[in-house]
Short mmCIF file of C-alpha atoms in Angstrom, two decimals:
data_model
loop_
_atom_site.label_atom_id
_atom_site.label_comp_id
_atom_site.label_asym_id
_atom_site.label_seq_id
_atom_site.Cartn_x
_atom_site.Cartn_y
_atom_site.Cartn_z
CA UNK A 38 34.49 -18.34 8.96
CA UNK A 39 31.26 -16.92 10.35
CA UNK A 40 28.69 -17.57 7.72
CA UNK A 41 26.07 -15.11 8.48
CA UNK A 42 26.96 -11.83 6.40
CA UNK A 43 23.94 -9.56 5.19
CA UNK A 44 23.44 -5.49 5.34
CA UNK A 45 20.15 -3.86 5.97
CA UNK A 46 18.30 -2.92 2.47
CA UNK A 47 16.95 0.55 2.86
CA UNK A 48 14.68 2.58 -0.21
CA UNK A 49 17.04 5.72 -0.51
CA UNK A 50 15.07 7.21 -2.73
CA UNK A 51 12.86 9.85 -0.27
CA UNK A 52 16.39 10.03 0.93
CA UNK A 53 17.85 11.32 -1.94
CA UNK A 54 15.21 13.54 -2.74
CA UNK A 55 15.25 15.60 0.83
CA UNK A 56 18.88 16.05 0.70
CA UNK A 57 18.13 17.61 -3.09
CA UNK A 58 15.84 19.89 -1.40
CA UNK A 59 17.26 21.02 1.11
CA UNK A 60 20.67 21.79 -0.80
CA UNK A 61 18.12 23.96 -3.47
CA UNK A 62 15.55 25.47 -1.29
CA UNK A 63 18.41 26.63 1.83
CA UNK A 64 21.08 25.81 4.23
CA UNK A 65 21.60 25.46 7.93
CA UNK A 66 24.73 27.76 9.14
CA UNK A 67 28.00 25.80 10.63
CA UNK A 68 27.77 28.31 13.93
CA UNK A 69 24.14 28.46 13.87
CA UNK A 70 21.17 26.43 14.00
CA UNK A 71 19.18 29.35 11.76
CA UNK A 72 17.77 27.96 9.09
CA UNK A 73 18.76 30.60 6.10
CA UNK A 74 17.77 30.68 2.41
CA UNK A 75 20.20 30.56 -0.16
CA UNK A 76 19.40 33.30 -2.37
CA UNK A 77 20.99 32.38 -5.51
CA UNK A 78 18.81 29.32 -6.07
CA UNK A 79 15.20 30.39 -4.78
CA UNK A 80 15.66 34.39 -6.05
CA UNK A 81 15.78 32.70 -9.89
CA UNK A 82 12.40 30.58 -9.33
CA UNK A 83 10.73 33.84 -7.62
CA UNK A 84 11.75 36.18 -10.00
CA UNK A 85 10.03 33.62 -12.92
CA UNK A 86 6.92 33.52 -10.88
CA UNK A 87 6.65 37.25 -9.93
CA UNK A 88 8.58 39.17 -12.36
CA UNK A 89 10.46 40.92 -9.69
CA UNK A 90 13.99 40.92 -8.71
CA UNK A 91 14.88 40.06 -4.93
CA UNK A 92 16.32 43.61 -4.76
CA UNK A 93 12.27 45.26 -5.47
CA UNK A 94 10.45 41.82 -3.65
CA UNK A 95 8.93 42.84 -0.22
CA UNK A 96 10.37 40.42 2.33
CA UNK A 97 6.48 39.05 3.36
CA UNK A 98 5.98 38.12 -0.34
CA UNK A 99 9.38 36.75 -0.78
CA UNK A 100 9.06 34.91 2.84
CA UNK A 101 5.14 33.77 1.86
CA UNK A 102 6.58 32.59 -1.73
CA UNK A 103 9.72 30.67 -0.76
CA UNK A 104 6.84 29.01 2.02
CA UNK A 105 5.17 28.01 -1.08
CA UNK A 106 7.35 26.53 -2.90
CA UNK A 107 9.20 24.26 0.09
CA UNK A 108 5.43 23.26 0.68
CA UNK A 109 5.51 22.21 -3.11
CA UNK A 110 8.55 20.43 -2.81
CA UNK A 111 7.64 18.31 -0.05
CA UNK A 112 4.46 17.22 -1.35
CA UNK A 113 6.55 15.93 -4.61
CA UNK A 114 8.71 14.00 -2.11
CA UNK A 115 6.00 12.40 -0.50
CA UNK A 116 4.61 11.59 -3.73
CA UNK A 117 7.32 10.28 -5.13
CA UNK A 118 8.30 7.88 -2.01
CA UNK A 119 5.01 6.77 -2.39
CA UNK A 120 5.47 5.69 -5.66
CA UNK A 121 8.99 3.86 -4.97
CA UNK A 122 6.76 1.71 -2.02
CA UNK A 123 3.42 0.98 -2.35
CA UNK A 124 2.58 -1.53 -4.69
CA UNK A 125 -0.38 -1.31 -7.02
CA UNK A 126 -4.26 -0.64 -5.13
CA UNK A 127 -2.35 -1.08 -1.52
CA UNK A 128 -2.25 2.05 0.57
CA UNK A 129 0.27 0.79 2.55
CA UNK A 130 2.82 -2.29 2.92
CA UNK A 131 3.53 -2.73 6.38
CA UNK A 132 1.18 -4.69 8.47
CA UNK A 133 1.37 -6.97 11.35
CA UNK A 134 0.72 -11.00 12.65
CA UNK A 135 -2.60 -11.82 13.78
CA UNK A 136 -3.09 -15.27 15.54
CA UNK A 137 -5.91 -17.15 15.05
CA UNK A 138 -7.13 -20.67 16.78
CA UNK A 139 -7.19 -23.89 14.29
CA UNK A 140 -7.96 -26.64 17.27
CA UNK A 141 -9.09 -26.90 20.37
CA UNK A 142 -11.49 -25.14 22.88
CA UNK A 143 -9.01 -24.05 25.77
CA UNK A 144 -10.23 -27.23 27.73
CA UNK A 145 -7.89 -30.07 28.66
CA UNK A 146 -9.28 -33.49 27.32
CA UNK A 147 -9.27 -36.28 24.40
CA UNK A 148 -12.87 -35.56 23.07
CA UNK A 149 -13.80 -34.64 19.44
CA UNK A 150 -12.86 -36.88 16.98
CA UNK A 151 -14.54 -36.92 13.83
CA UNK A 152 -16.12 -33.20 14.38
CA UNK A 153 -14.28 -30.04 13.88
CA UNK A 154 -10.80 -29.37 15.38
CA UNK A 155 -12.07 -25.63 16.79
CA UNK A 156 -14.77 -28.11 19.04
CA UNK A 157 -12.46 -30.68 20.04
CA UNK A 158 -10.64 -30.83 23.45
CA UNK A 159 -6.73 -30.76 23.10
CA UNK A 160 -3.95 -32.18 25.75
CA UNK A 161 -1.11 -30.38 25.70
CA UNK A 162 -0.41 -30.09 22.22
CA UNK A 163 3.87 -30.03 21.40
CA UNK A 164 4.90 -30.66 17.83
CA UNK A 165 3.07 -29.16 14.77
CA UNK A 166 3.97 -30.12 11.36
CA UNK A 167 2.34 -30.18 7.90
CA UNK A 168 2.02 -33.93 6.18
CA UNK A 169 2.74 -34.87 3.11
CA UNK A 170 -0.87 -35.58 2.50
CA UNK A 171 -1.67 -31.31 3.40
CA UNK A 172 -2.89 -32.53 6.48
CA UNK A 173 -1.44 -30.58 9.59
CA UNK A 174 -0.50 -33.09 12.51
CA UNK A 175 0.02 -32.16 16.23
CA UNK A 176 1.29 -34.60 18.98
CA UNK A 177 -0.09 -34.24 22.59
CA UNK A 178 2.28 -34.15 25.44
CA UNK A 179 -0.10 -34.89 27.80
CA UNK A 180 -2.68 -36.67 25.70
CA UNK A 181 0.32 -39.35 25.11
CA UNK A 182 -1.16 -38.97 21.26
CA UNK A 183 -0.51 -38.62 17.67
CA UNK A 184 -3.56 -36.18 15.71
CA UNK A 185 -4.68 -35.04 12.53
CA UNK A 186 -6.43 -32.25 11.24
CA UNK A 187 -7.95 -32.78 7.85
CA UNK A 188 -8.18 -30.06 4.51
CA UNK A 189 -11.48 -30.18 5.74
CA UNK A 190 -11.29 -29.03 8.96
CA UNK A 191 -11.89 -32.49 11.18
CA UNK A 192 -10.04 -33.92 13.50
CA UNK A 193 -9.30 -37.65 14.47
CA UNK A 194 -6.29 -39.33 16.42
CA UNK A 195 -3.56 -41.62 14.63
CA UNK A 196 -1.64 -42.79 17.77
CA UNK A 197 -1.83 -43.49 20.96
CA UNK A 198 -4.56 -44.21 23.73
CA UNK A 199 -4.68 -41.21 25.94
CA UNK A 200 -2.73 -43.31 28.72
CA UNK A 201 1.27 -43.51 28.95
CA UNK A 202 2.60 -46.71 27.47
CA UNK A 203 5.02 -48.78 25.28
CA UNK A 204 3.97 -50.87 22.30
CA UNK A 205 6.16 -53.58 20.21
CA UNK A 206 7.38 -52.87 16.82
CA UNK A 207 5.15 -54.31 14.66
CA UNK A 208 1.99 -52.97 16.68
CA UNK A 209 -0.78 -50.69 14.23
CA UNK A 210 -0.65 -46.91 15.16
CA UNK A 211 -4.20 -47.18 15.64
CA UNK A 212 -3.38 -49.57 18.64
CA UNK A 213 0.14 -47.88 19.68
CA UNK A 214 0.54 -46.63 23.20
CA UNK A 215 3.06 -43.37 23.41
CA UNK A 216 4.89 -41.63 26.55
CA UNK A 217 5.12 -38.26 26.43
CA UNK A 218 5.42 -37.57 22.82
CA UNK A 219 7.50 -34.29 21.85
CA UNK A 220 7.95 -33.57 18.45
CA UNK A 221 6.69 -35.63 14.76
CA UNK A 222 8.21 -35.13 11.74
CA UNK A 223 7.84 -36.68 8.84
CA UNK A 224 11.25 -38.70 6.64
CA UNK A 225 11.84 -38.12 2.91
CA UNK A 226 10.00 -41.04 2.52
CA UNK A 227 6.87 -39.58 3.41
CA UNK A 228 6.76 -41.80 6.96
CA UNK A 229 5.60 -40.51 10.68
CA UNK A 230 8.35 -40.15 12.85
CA UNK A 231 8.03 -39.27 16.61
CA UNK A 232 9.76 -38.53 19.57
CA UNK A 233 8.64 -41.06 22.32
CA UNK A 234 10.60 -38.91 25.50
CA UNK A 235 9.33 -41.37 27.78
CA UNK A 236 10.26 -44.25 26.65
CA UNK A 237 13.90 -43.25 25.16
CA UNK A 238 13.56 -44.05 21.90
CA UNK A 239 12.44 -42.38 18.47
CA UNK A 240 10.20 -44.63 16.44
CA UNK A 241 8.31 -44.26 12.50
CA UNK A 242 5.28 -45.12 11.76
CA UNK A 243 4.97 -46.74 7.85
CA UNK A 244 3.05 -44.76 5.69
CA UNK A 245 1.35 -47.28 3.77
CA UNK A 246 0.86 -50.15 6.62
CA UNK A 247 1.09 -47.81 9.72
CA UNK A 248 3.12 -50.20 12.01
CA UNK A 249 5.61 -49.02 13.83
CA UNK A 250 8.94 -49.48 13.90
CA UNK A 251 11.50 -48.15 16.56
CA UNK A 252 14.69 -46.23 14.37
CA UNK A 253 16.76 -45.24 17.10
CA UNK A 254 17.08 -46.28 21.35
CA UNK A 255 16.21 -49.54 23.63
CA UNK A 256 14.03 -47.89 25.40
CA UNK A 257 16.05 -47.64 28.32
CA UNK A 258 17.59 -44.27 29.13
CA UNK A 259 21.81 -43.42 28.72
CA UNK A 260 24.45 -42.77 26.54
CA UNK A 261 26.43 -45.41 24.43
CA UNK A 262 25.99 -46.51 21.08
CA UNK A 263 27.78 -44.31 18.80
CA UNK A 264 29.48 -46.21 15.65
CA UNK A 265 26.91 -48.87 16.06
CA UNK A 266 23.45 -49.43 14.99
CA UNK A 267 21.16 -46.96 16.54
CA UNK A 268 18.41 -49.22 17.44
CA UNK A 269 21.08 -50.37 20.14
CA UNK A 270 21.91 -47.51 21.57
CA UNK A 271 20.85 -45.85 24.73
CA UNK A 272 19.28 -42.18 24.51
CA UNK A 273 18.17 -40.10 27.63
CA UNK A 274 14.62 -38.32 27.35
CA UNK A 275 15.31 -36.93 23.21
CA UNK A 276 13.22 -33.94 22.71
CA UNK A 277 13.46 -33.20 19.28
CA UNK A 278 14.67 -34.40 15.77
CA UNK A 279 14.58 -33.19 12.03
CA UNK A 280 15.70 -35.21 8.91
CA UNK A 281 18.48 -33.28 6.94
CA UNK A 282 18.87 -32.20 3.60
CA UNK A 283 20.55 -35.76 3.21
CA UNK A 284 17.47 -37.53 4.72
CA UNK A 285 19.77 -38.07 7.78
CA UNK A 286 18.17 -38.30 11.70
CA UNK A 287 19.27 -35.41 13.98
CA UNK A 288 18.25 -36.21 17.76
CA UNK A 289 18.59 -33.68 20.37
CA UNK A 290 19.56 -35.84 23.05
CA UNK A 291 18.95 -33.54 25.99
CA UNK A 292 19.26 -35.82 28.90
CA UNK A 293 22.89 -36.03 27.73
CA UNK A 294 23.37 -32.79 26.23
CA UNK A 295 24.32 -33.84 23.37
CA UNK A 296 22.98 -33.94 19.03
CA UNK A 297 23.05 -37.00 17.82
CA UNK A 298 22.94 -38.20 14.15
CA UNK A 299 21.11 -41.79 12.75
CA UNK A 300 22.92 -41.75 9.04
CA UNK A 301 20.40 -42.50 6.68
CA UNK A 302 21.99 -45.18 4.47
CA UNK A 303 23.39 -47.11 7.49
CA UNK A 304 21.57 -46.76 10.40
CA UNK A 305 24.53 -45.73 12.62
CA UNK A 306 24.58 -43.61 15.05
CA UNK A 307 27.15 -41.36 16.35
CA UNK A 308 27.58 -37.57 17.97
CA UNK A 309 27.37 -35.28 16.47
CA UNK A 310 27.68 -31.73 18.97
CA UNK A 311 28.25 -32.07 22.51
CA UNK A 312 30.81 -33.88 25.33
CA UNK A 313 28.68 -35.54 27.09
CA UNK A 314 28.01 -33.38 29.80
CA UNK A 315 26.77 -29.24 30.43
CA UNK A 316 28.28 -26.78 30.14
CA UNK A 317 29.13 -22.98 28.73
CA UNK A 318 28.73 -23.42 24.85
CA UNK A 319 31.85 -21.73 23.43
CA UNK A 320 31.91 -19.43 20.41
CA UNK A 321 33.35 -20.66 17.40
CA UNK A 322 34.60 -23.92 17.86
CA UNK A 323 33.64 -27.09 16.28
CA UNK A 324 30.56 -28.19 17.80
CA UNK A 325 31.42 -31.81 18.71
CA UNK A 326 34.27 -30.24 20.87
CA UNK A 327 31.64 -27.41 22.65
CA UNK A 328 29.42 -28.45 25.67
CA UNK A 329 26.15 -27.71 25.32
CA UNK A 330 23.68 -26.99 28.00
CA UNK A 331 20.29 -28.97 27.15
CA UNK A 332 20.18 -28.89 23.57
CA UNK A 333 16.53 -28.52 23.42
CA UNK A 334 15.56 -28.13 19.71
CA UNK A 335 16.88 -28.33 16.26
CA UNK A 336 16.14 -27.37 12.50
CA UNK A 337 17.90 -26.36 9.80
CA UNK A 338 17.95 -23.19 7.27
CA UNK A 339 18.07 -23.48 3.11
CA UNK A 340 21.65 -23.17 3.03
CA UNK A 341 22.38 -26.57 4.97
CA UNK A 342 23.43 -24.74 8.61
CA UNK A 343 21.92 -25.93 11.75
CA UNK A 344 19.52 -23.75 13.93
CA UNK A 345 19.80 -25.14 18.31
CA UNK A 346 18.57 -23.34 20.59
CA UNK A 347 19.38 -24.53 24.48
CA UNK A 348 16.37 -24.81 26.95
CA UNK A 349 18.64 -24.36 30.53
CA UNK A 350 21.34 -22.38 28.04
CA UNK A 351 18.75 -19.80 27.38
CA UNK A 352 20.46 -19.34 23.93
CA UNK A 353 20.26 -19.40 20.02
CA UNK A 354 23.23 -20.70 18.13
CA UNK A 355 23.95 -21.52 14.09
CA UNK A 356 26.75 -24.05 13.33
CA UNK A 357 27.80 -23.67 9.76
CA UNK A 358 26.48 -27.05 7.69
CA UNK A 359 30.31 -26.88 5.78
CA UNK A 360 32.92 -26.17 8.94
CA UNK A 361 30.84 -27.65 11.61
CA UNK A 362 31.70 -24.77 13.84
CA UNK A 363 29.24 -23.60 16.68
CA UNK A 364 28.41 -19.57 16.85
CA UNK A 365 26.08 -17.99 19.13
CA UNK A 366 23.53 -15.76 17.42
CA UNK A 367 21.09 -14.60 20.50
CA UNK A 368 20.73 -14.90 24.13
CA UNK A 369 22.96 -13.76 26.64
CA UNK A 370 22.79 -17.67 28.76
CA UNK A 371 20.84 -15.91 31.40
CA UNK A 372 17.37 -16.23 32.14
CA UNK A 373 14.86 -13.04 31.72
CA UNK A 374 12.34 -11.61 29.44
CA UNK A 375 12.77 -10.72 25.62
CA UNK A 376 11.71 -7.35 24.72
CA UNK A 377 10.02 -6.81 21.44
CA UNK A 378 12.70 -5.82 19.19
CA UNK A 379 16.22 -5.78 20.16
CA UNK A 380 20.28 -7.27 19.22
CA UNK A 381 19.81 -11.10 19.84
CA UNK A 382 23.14 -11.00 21.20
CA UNK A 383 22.00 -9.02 23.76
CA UNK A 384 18.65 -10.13 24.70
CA UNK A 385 17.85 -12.31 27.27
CA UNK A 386 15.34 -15.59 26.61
CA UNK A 387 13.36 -17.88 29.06
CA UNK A 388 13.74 -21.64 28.69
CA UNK A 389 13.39 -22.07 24.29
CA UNK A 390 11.64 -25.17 23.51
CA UNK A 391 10.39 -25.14 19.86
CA UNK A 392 12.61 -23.66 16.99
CA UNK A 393 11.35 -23.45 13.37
CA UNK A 394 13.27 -22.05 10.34
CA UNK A 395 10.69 -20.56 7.42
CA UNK A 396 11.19 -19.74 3.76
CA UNK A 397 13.15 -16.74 3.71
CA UNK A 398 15.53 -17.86 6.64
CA UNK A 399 14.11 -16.35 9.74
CA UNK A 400 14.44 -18.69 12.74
CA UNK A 401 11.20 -18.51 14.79
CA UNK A 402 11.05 -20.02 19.18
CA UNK A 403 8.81 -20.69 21.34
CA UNK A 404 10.10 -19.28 24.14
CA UNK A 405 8.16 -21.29 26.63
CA UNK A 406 8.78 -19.57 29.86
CA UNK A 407 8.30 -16.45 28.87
CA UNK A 408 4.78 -17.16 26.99
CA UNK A 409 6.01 -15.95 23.88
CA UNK A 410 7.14 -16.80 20.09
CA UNK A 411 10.29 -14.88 18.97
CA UNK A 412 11.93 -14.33 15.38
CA UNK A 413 15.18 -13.57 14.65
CA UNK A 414 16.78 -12.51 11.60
CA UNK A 415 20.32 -13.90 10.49
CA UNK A 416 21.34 -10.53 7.91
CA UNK A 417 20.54 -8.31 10.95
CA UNK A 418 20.79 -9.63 14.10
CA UNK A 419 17.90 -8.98 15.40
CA UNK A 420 15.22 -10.60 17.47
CA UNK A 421 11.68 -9.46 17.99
CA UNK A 422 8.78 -10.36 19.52
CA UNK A 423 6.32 -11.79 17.38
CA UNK A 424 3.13 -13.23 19.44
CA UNK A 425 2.26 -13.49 22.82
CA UNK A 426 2.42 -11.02 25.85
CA UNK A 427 5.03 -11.80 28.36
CA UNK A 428 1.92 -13.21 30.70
CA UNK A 429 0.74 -16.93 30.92
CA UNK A 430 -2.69 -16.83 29.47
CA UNK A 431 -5.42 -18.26 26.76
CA UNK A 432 -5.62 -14.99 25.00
CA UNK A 433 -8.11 -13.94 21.94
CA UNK A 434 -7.93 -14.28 18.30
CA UNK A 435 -6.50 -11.23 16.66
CA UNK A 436 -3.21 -9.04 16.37
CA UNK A 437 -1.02 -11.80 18.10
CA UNK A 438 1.11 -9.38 20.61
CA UNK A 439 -2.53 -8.91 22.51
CA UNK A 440 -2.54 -12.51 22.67
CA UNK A 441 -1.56 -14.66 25.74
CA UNK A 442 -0.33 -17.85 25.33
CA UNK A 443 0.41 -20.34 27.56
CA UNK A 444 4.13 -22.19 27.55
CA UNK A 445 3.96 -22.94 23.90
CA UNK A 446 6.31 -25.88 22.93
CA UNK A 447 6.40 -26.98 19.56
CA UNK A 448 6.16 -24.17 16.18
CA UNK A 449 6.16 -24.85 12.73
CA UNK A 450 6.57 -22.78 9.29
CA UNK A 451 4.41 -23.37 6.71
CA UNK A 452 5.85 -23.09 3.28
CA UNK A 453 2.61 -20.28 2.70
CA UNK A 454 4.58 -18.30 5.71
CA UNK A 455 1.83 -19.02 8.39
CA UNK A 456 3.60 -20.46 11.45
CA UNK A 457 1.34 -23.00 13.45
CA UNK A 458 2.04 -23.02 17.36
CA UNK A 459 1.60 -25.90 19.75
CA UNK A 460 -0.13 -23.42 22.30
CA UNK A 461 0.79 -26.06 25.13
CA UNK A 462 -1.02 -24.96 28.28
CA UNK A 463 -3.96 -23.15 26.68
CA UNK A 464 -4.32 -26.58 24.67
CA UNK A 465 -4.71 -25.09 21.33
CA UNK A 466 -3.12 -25.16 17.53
CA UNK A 467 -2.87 -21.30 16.41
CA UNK A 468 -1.65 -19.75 13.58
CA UNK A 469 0.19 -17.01 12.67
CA UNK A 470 -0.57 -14.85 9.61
CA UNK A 471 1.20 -11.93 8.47
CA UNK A 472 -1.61 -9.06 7.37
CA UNK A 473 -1.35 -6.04 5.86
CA UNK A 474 -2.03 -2.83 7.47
CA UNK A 475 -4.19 -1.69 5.11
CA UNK A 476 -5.73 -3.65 1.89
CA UNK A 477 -8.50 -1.88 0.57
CA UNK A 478 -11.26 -2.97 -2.18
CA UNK A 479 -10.48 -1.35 -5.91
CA UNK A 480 -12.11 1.52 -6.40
CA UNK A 481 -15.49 0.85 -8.86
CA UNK A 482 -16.79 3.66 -11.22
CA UNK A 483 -20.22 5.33 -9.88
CA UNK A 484 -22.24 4.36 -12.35
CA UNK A 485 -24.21 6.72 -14.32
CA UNK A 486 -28.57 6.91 -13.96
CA UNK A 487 -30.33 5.91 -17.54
#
């Protein structure tokens, strides 16, 4: 059963009212596109203004009078839409995202600790998330490190040296080494985990000691394991993980194109979408039985389904959280530009990297190749373009579609509705914030001179 069913929600009301209008106020002819006034209705509201009859009305004041009144009538409409849309002391409800830099200069580097984040050098930032403390937390692909921006605005590092490396469980996070760290999240338990790509394994740093422990891989890269305990079993570069609504460990095990699951009350891991080996994903079937073509990243929506999008696949799919079964929702598997609004079905993407799910549903990518951050909406179909411009580039603060980015990898929404982006290339943490089109200051009374 597909479980994505939804209808567009449209106000009817203006609508309503212009069909009223133009069945009172006149007619357009079956054989003709002449627009002709019907008599019966607009001769009665004459006659009450003028005190003639149609039969004694000259046709000028009849014509200028029946003007009048369809000018009257559409002003009313236009009222009265207004008054069906706009909430109270807003002029008008649309709007659009802005983007706006929260860390990092647009230099490469590992300098500013301890000062602000907006001053401090960045190295290819990937994963974004929000901590349980309010802190937001970034690792750096290229910085081989774990950071932290403060409620107060300052940055410091929590992991790693700057230099690629492997530490021992047991070793302080202050003192870890990292390799290529993709994505952190954090467990129900309020502990760091991380995706250490090169090194093979996944490992969680304790909140209240900050060793590290290693949850899932040796270290060394393939593929066996499954029924055991994860901690012996091979993985091959992961990318990405999220904990599920059960507090269990999904892995995107790329390098094997395959999802893989650590259960939380046992430890064990097995498969859980994906053969083994790439392939054509194939449209409602169960996922475990579908190749996959570089399962790239993972989350999951508020009604338990799963949200993958495939980096070589160049595709968006959903598999239901109840039947397990895998159903493409955008991306046509080959590689081109999105445009800004269009059927996700049809539209092609460029290498997805980063997928986020936010509040009301909406799954959000970094589309890395193409320099941009998408959204697409399950009742509709649809996927537009939300930031960037379809150019490489470390673009300005302000309405984010102006804005270049730079292979953005990891994204992140907030539970405010801001959506944080690991701007990769132009090493920088943005944000994206809906605004209004228009919000204007209430109105004060002049006040009168004594």
């Amino acid at each position: 059963m597909d479980p994505v069913t939804g209808n567009n929600r449209r106000n009817s009301d203006a609508s309503c009212n212009i069909r009223y209008c133009s069945e009172t106020l006149g007619t357009r002819s079956a054989s003709s596109s002449q627009f002709r006034p019907r008599l019966t209705s607009i001769d009665r509201i004459i006659a009450k203004a003028t005190h003639f009859t149609f039969s004694v009305t000259p046709l000028g004041l009849k014509l200028a009078l029946w003007s009048y009144f369809a000018f009257v009538c559409g002003w009313a409409i236009a009222q009265d839409s207004q008054s069906h849309s706009e909430p109270a002391g807003q002029s008008i409800t649309q709007g659009s995202w802005w983007i706006e830099t929260v860390a990092g200069t647009g230099e490469p580097g590992g300098v500013g600790d301890g000062g602000p984040a907006t001053l401090a050098q960045l190295n290819n930032p990937f994963g974004v998330v929000r901590g349980p403390d309010g802190a937001l937390w970034f690792c750096e692909y290229g910085g081989h490190k774990i950071r932290r921006i403060g409620l107060d605005g300052v940055l410091t590092t929590y992991a790693g040296s700057g230099f690629p490396g492997r530490s021992p469980d047991g070793t302080l996070a202050s003192d870890c080494a990292l390799n290529l760290p993709h994505e952190i999240r954090f467990d129900p338990a309020g502990n760091l985990v991380v995706v250490d790509t090169g090194n093979h394994w996944v490992r969680r740093f304790d909140r209240s000691t900050g060793q590290v422990t290693t949850v899932a891989g040796t270290g060394t890269a393939g593929y066996r394991g499954d029924g055991g305990p994860a901690t012996d079993a091979q993985l091959q570069s992961p990318h990405s993980i999220q904990f599920s609504s059960l507090g269990d460990l999904v892995i995107c095990d790329i390098g094997n194109h395959v999802v893989r699951k650590v259960d939380a009350r046992s430890g064990t891991i097995s498969t859980i979408a994906g053969i083994g080996k790439p392939g054509p994903t194939q449209d409602n079937r169960l996922a475990i039985e579908s190749p996959l073509h570089g399962p790239r990243t993972i989350d999951f929506d508020t009604l338990g389904n799963w949200w993958l999008a495939t980096r070589e696949g160049n595709q968006l799919f959903q598999v239901d959280g109840r039947t397990t079964k895998i159903y493409r929702r955008a991306g046509t598997g080959k590689k081109g530009m999105p445009l800004d609004s269009m059927p996700g079905l049809d539209s092609p993407m460029n290498g997805p990297k980063g997928i986020t799910v936010d509040r009301d549903n909406y799954v959000w990518l970094a589309d890395t190749e193409s320099h941009t951050i998408l959204r697409y909406a399950p009742t509709t179909g649809v996927l537009e373009r939300i930031a960037g411009t379809l150019r490489a580039g470390d673009g300005p603060d302000g309405p984010a579609r102006e804005c270049s980015l730079a292979r953005p990898h990891g994204i992140f929404a907030d539970v405010d509705g801001t959506v944080y982006i690991g701007d990769s290339e132009s090493h920088r943490i943005r944000k994206l914030s809906f605004k209004p089109s228009q919000t204007p200051e209430p109105s004060t009374p002049e006040r009168k001179k004594p």
